[in-house]
Amino acid sequence: MTDIQLIETAKKAMSNAYSPYSKVTVGAALEGESGKVYVGCNVENSSYGATICAERTAVTKAVSEGEKKFKRIAVVGNLGVQMFPCGICLQVLSEFAPDIDVILEQDGKLFKYTLKQLIPKAFSM
Ligand code: THU
């Protein structure tokens, strides 16, 4: 799958976002080392802190299905800017895939980052 295809997959997942409170819709497509792609969207809650981000939805789905190593993640949102993962999602990604590539999009242009660029000093034990 190409980077653009992974972005398109994330966009499809974004259409399932449940975000009646913020109205921000986010989609993620996470590629496992097996080649399987796990999608996620943000799922909000009236108790705001119970909200789960799109990226963590995808990671949780993958790990619960037995896949723990990842190559790339594409993330898209409806804000018209590159949808940088939040700090919690960066930390969660670093747990399983410190060397993952993060693919974002703005105005039809793709941008690629290493996770280490986005969270250079992730906590680990
Ligand atoms: N959100 C994500 O899904 N991923 C991020 O990395 C940042 C924020 C969601 C959570 C919430 O539903 C909405 O965006 C606004 O914060």
PDB file of C-alpha atoms and ligand atoms in Angstrom:
ATOM      1  CA  MET A   1       0.000   0.000   0.000  1.00  0.00           C
ATOM      2  CA  THR A   2       1.309   3.444  -0.884  1.00  0.00           C
ATOM      3  CA  ASP A   3       1.381   6.398   1.513  1.00  0.00           C
ATOM      4  CA  ILE A   4      -1.518   7.980  -0.391  1.00  0.00           C
ATOM      5  CA  GLN A   5      -3.568   4.783  -0.113  1.00  0.00           C
ATOM      6  CA  LEU A   6      -2.903   4.704   3.631  1.00  0.00           C
ATOM      7  CA  ILE A   7      -4.104   8.334   3.879  1.00  0.00           C
ATOM      8  CA  GLU A   8      -7.241   7.442   1.886  1.00  0.00           C
ATOM      9  CA  THR A   9      -7.873   4.518   4.254  1.00  0.00           C
ATOM     10  CA  ALA A  10      -7.566   6.905   7.220  1.00  0.00           C
ATOM     11  CA  LYS A  11     -10.060   9.262   5.545  1.00  0.00           C
ATOM     12  CA  LYS A  12     -12.611   6.448   5.242  1.00  0.00           C
ATOM     13  CA  ALA A  13     -12.182   5.658   8.945  1.00  0.00           C
ATOM     14  CA  MET A  14     -12.600   9.364   9.745  1.00  0.00           C
ATOM     15  CA  SER A  15     -16.169   9.166   8.441  1.00  0.00           C
ATOM     16  CA  ASN A  16     -16.989   6.944  11.438  1.00  0.00           C
ATOM     17  CA  ALA A  17     -15.753   9.490  13.982  1.00  0.00           C
ATOM     18  CA  TYR A  18     -18.088  10.024  16.920  1.00  0.00           C
ATOM     19  CA  SER A  19     -17.443  13.619  17.922  1.00  0.00           C
ATOM     20  CA  PRO A  20     -20.680  15.435  18.784  1.00  0.00           C
ATOM     21  CA  TYR A  21     -18.865  17.629  21.332  1.00  0.00           C
ATOM     22  CA  SER A  22     -15.770  18.966  19.558  1.00  0.00           C
ATOM     23  CA  LYS A  23     -17.027  18.311  15.998  1.00  0.00           C
ATOM     24  CA  VAL A  24     -13.403  17.444  15.200  1.00  0.00           C
ATOM     25  CA  THR A  25     -13.247  14.252  13.141  1.00  0.00           C
ATOM     26  CA  VAL A  26     -10.049  12.226  13.039  1.00  0.00           C
ATOM     27  CA  GLY A  27      -9.135   9.022  11.217  1.00  0.00           C
ATOM     28  CA  ALA A  28      -6.060   6.818  11.495  1.00  0.00           C
ATOM     29  CA  ALA A  29      -4.747   3.892   9.456  1.00  0.00           C
ATOM     30  CA  LEU A  30      -2.047   1.830  11.150  1.00  0.00           C
ATOM     31  CA  GLU A  31      -0.016  -0.647   9.120  1.00  0.00           C
ATOM     32  CA  GLY A  32       1.236  -3.686  10.994  1.00  0.00           C
ATOM     33  CA  GLU A  33       4.436  -5.525  10.099  1.00  0.00           C
ATOM     34  CA  SER A  34       2.190  -8.308   8.768  1.00  0.00           C
ATOM     35  CA  GLY A  35       0.864  -5.854   6.171  1.00  0.00           C
ATOM     36  CA  LYS A  36      -2.582  -5.738   7.777  1.00  0.00           C
ATOM     37  CA  VAL A  37      -4.034  -2.255   8.234  1.00  0.00           C
ATOM     38  CA  TYR A  38      -6.004  -1.334  11.359  1.00  0.00           C
ATOM     39  CA  VAL A  39      -8.188   1.744  11.234  1.00  0.00           C
ATOM     40  CA  GLY A  40      -9.439   3.973  13.998  1.00  0.00           C
ATOM     41  CA  CYS A  41     -11.493   7.094  14.580  1.00  0.00           C
ATOM     42  CA  ASN A  42     -11.968   9.335  17.588  1.00  0.00           C
ATOM     43  CA  VAL A  43     -14.755   8.258  19.914  1.00  0.00           C
ATOM     44  CA  GLU A  44     -15.881  11.027  22.238  1.00  0.00           C
ATOM     45  CA  ASN A  45     -17.873  10.825  25.453  1.00  0.00           C
ATOM     46  CA  SER A  46     -20.059  13.266  27.376  1.00  0.00           C
ATOM     47  CA  SER A  47     -17.522  12.789  30.165  1.00  0.00           C
ATOM     48  CA  TYR A  48     -14.875  14.426  27.985  1.00  0.00           C
ATOM     49  CA  GLY A  49     -11.875  12.701  29.569  1.00  0.00           C
ATOM     50  CA  ALA A  50     -13.255   9.332  28.472  1.00  0.00           C
ATOM     51  CA  THR A  51     -12.686  10.289  24.832  1.00  0.00           C
ATOM     52  CA  ILE A  52     -10.319   8.056  22.868  1.00  0.00           C
ATOM     53  CA  CYS A  53      -8.309   9.428  19.951  1.00  0.00           C
ATOM     54  CA  ALA A  54      -8.284   7.842  16.503  1.00  0.00           C
ATOM     55  CA  GLU A  55      -4.665   6.713  16.774  1.00  0.00           C
ATOM     56  CA  ARG A  56      -5.189   4.911  20.082  1.00  0.00           C
ATOM     57  CA  THR A  57      -8.358   3.292  18.750  1.00  0.00           C
ATOM     58  CA  ALA A  58      -6.258   1.816  15.935  1.00  0.00           C
ATOM     59  CA  VAL A  59      -3.395   0.721  18.212  1.00  0.00           C
ATOM     60  CA  THR A  60      -5.799  -0.902  20.666  1.00  0.00           C
ATOM     61  CA  LYS A  61      -7.592  -2.766  17.894  1.00  0.00           C
ATOM     62  CA  ALA A  62      -4.293  -4.054  16.492  1.00  0.00           C
ATOM     63  CA  VAL A  63      -2.785  -5.148  19.812  1.00  0.00           C
ATOM     64  CA  SER A  64      -6.020  -6.860  20.839  1.00  0.00           C
ATOM     65  CA  GLU A  65      -5.862  -8.805  17.579  1.00  0.00           C
ATOM     66  CA  GLY A  66      -2.295  -9.928  18.306  1.00  0.00           C
ATOM     67  CA  GLU A  67      -0.258  -7.476  16.238  1.00  0.00           C
ATOM     68  CA  LYS A  68       2.288  -5.405  18.171  1.00  0.00           C
ATOM     69  CA  LYS A  69       4.803  -4.150  15.598  1.00  0.00           C
ATOM     70  CA  PHE A  70       4.005  -1.379  13.175  1.00  0.00           C
ATOM     71  CA  LYS A  71       5.550   0.290  10.143  1.00  0.00           C
ATOM     72  CA  ARG A  72       3.461   3.356   9.313  1.00  0.00           C
ATOM     73  CA  ILE A  73       0.483   5.294  10.574  1.00  0.00           C
ATOM     74  CA  ALA A  74      -1.525   7.803   8.543  1.00  0.00           C
ATOM     75  CA  VAL A  75      -3.590  10.374  10.429  1.00  0.00           C
ATOM     76  CA  VAL A  76      -6.127  12.811   8.981  1.00  0.00           C
ATOM     77  CA  GLY A  77      -8.575  15.298  10.449  1.00  0.00           C
ATOM     78  CA  ASN A  78     -11.164  17.838   9.390  1.00  0.00           C
ATOM     79  CA  LEU A  79      -9.313  20.948  10.552  1.00  0.00           C
ATOM     80  CA  GLY A  80      -7.530  21.693   7.278  1.00  0.00           C
ATOM     81  CA  VAL A  81      -4.102  21.343   8.873  1.00  0.00           C
ATOM     82  CA  GLN A  82      -1.699  18.460   9.363  1.00  0.00           C
ATOM     83  CA  MET A  83      -3.280  16.339  12.108  1.00  0.00           C
ATOM     84  CA  PHE A  84      -0.346  15.863  14.452  1.00  0.00           C
ATOM     85  CA  PRO A  85      -1.047  13.119  17.015  1.00  0.00           C
ATOM     86  CA  CYS A  86      -1.470  14.369  20.585  1.00  0.00           C
ATOM     87  CA  GLY A  87       1.151  13.682  23.236  1.00  0.00           C
ATOM     88  CA  ILE A  88      -0.697  10.704  24.698  1.00  0.00           C
ATOM     89  CA  CYS A  89      -0.990   9.059  21.265  1.00  0.00           C
ATOM     90  CA  LEU A  90       2.694   9.711  20.550  1.00  0.00           C
ATOM     91  CA  GLN A  91       3.575   8.023  23.850  1.00  0.00           C
ATOM     92  CA  VAL A  92       1.309   5.044  23.068  1.00  0.00           C
ATOM     93  CA  LEU A  93       2.807   4.674  19.583  1.00  0.00           C
ATOM     94  CA  SER A  94       6.319   4.804  21.072  1.00  0.00           C
ATOM     95  CA  GLU A  95       5.462   1.837  23.328  1.00  0.00           C
ATOM     96  CA  PHE A  96       4.997  -0.463  20.349  1.00  0.00           C
ATOM     97  CA  ALA A  97       6.692   1.225  17.418  1.00  0.00           C
ATOM     98  CA  PRO A  98       9.455   3.689  18.310  1.00  0.00           C
ATOM     99  CA  ASP A  99      10.626   3.642  14.686  1.00  0.00           C
ATOM    100  CA  ILE A 100       7.224   4.074  13.020  1.00  0.00           C
ATOM    101  CA  ASP A 101       6.702   6.636  10.255  1.00  0.00           C
ATOM    102  CA  VAL A 102       3.836   9.098  10.678  1.00  0.00           C
ATOM    103  CA  ILE A 103       2.130  10.237   7.471  1.00  0.00           C
ATOM    104  CA  LEU A 104       0.012  13.385   7.475  1.00  0.00           C
ATOM    105  CA  GLU A 105      -1.724  15.426   4.806  1.00  0.00           C
ATOM    106  CA  GLN A 106      -2.580  19.043   4.158  1.00  0.00           C
ATOM    107  CA  ASP A 107      -4.124  20.496   1.004  1.00  0.00           C
ATOM    108  CA  GLY A 108      -3.554  17.211  -0.838  1.00  0.00           C
ATOM    109  CA  LYS A 109       0.177  17.206   0.006  1.00  0.00           C
ATOM    110  CA  LEU A 110       1.712  14.406   2.059  1.00  0.00           C
ATOM    111  CA  PHE A 111       4.155  14.957   4.916  1.00  0.00           C
ATOM    112  CA  LYS A 112       6.200  12.183   6.516  1.00  0.00           C
ATOM    113  CA  TYR A 113       7.787  12.267   9.975  1.00  0.00           C
ATOM    114  CA  THR A 114       9.539   9.732  12.113  1.00  0.00           C
ATOM    115  CA  LEU A 115       7.961   9.191  15.513  1.00  0.00           C
ATOM    116  CA  LYS A 116      11.308  10.194  17.019  1.00  0.00           C
ATOM    117  CA  GLN A 117      10.997  13.614  15.368  1.00  0.00           C
ATOM    118  CA  LEU A 118       7.613  14.098  17.023  1.00  0.00           C
ATOM    119  CA  ILE A 119       8.523  12.658  20.445  1.00  0.00           C
ATOM    120  CA  PRO A 120      12.308  12.575  20.746  1.00  0.00           C
ATOM    121  CA  LYS A 121      12.416  11.803  24.461  1.00  0.00           C
ATOM    122  CA  ALA A 122       9.522   9.400  24.987  1.00  0.00           C
ATOM    123  CA  PHE A 123       9.209   7.931  28.463  1.00  0.00           C
ATOM    124  CA  SER A 124      10.217   4.285  28.752  1.00  0.00           C
ATOM    125  CA  MET A 125      11.130   1.859  31.526  1.00  0.00           C
TER     126      MET A 125
HETATM  127  N1  THU B   1      -8.060  13.714  18.600  1.00  0.00           N
HETATM  128  C1  THU B   1      -7.628  12.564  17.997  1.00  0.00           C
HETATM  129  O1  THU B   1      -8.436  11.710  17.608  1.00  0.00           O
HETATM  130  N2  THU B   1      -6.306  12.395  17.835  1.00  0.00           N
HETATM  131  C2  THU B   1      -5.340  13.272  18.252  1.00  0.00           C
HETATM  132  O2  THU B   1      -4.164  12.982  18.162  1.00  0.00           O
HETATM  133  C3  THU B   1      -5.739  14.565  18.808  1.00  0.00           C
HETATM  134  C4  THU B   1      -7.189  14.762  19.063  1.00  0.00           C
HETATM  135  C5  THU B   1      -9.512  13.914  18.807  1.00  0.00           C
HETATM  136  C6  THU B   1      -9.956  13.773  20.224  1.00  0.00           C
HETATM  137  C7  THU B   1     -11.208  14.613  20.242  1.00  0.00           C
HETATM  138  O3  THU B   1     -12.304  13.798  19.867  1.00  0.00           O
HETATM  139  C8  THU B   1     -10.983  15.662  19.172  1.00  0.00           C
HETATM  140  O4  THU B   1      -9.888  15.199  18.396  1.00  0.00           O
HETATM  141  C9  THU B   1     -10.681  17.037  19.692  1.00  0.00           C
HETATM  142  O5  THU B   1      -9.669  17.011  20.614  1.00  0.00           O
END
